[in-house]
mmCIF file of C-alpha atoms in Angstrom:
data_model
loop_
_atom_site.group_PDB
_atom_site.id
_atom_site.type_symbol
_atom_site.label_atom_id
_atom_site.label_comp_id
_atom_site.label_asym_id
_atom_site.label_seq_id
_atom_site.Cartn_x
_atom_site.Cartn_y
_atom_site.Cartn_z
ATOM 1 C CA MET K 4 -0.088 7.127 13.666
ATOM 2 C CA HIS K 5 -1.497 3.955 12.198
ATOM 3 C CA ARG K 6 0.748 1.186 10.904
ATOM 4 C CA TYR K 7 -0.266 -1.062 8.028
ATOM 5 C CA PHE K 8 1.400 -4.207 6.759
ATOM 6 C CA ILE K 9 1.073 -4.024 2.972
ATOM 7 C CA SER K 10 1.802 -6.824 0.518
ATOM 8 C CA PHE K 11 2.330 -5.983 -3.135
ATOM 9 C CA ARG K 12 3.313 -7.294 -6.554
ATOM 10 C CA PHE K 13 5.839 -5.394 -8.651
ATOM 11 C CA ILE K 14 7.623 -5.180 -11.971
ATOM 12 C CA ASP K 15 11.277 -4.161 -11.870
ATOM 13 C CA GLY K 16 12.686 -4.027 -15.374
ATOM 14 C CA LYS K 17 12.229 -7.545 -16.732
ATOM 15 C CA LYS K 18 11.709 -9.075 -13.277
ATOM 16 C CA THR K 19 8.418 -9.454 -11.455
ATOM 17 C CA GLY K 20 7.966 -10.387 -7.851
ATOM 18 C CA PHE K 21 6.253 -9.821 -4.552
ATOM 19 C CA GLY K 22 7.166 -7.767 -1.528
ATOM 20 C CA ASN K 23 5.866 -6.217 1.637
ATOM 21 C CA VAL K 24 6.346 -3.061 3.674
ATOM 22 C CA VAL K 25 5.100 -1.503 6.882
ATOM 23 C CA LEU K 26 3.647 1.934 6.188
ATOM 24 C CA GLU K 27 2.833 4.532 8.836
ATOM 25 C CA THR K 28 0.064 7.013 8.086
ATOM 26 C CA ASN K 29 -2.255 9.433 9.842
ATOM 27 C CA HIS K 30 -5.184 7.988 7.923
ATOM 28 C CA LYS K 31 -7.113 5.031 9.295
ATOM 29 C CA ILE K 32 -9.324 3.067 6.961
ATOM 30 C CA SER K 33 -12.401 2.470 9.049
ATOM 31 C CA ASP K 34 -15.299 2.584 6.597
ATOM 32 C CA PHE K 35 -15.204 0.225 3.631
ATOM 33 C CA HIS K 36 -18.346 1.860 2.300
ATOM 34 C CA ASN K 37 -16.313 4.928 1.361
ATOM 35 C CA VAL K 38 -14.693 3.437 -1.740
ATOM 36 C CA ASP K 39 -13.266 6.704 -3.095
ATOM 37 C CA ASP K 40 -11.371 7.413 0.122
ATOM 38 C CA MET K 41 -9.999 3.863 0.279
ATOM 39 C CA GLN K 42 -8.971 3.941 -3.402
ATOM 40 C CA GLN K 43 -7.037 7.175 -2.881
ATOM 41 C CA TRP K 44 -5.264 5.604 0.113
ATOM 42 C CA VAL K 45 -4.282 2.568 -1.987
ATOM 43 C CA ASN K 46 -3.045 4.833 -4.815
ATOM 44 C CA ASP K 47 -0.938 6.823 -2.336
ATOM 45 C CA ALA K 48 0.462 3.575 -0.859
ATOM 46 C CA GLN K 49 1.433 2.361 -4.347
ATOM 47 C CA LYS K 50 3.239 5.645 -5.058
ATOM 48 C CA TRP K 51 5.061 5.449 -1.721
ATOM 49 C CA ILE K 52 6.196 1.876 -2.448
ATOM 50 C CA GLU K 53 7.439 2.823 -5.924
ATOM 51 C CA ASN K 54 9.287 5.907 -4.640
ATOM 52 C CA ASN K 55 10.882 4.241 -1.596
ATOM 53 C CA THR K 56 11.641 0.632 -2.568
ATOM 54 C CA ASN K 57 13.280 0.773 -6.003
ATOM 55 C CA VAL K 58 10.479 -1.063 -7.841
ATOM 56 C CA GLU K 59 8.157 -0.054 -10.655
ATOM 57 C CA ALA K 60 4.474 -0.757 -11.168
ATOM 58 C CA ALA K 61 3.640 -1.770 -7.598
ATOM 59 C CA ILE K 62 0.168 -3.219 -7.147
ATOM 60 C CA VAL K 63 -1.168 -3.393 -3.597
ATOM 61 C CA LEU K 64 -2.582 -6.873 -3.005
ATOM 62 C CA ASN K 65 -3.530 -6.667 0.649
ATOM 63 C CA PHE K 66 -3.178 -4.460 3.701
ATOM 64 C CA ILE K 67 -3.730 -5.092 7.393
ATOM 65 C CA LEU K 68 -3.831 -2.568 10.222
ATOM 66 C CA ILE K 69 -1.234 -3.724 12.760
ATOM 67 C CA ASN K 70 -1.817 -1.190 15.542
#
């Protein structure tokens, strides 16, 4: 498993804000030349944040591999 620290911006009703999560995944982003693969990973991370943190319209701002 790979752990990523992810920071994001969100809209929750009329409020906007920022947050962060640690996400564990089997996928390791190792090749930034494969843009399609990385974009799908970011889309999946956004969906996970929205489904598990009670926010809407999460936008991933940054991610860092932490292990």
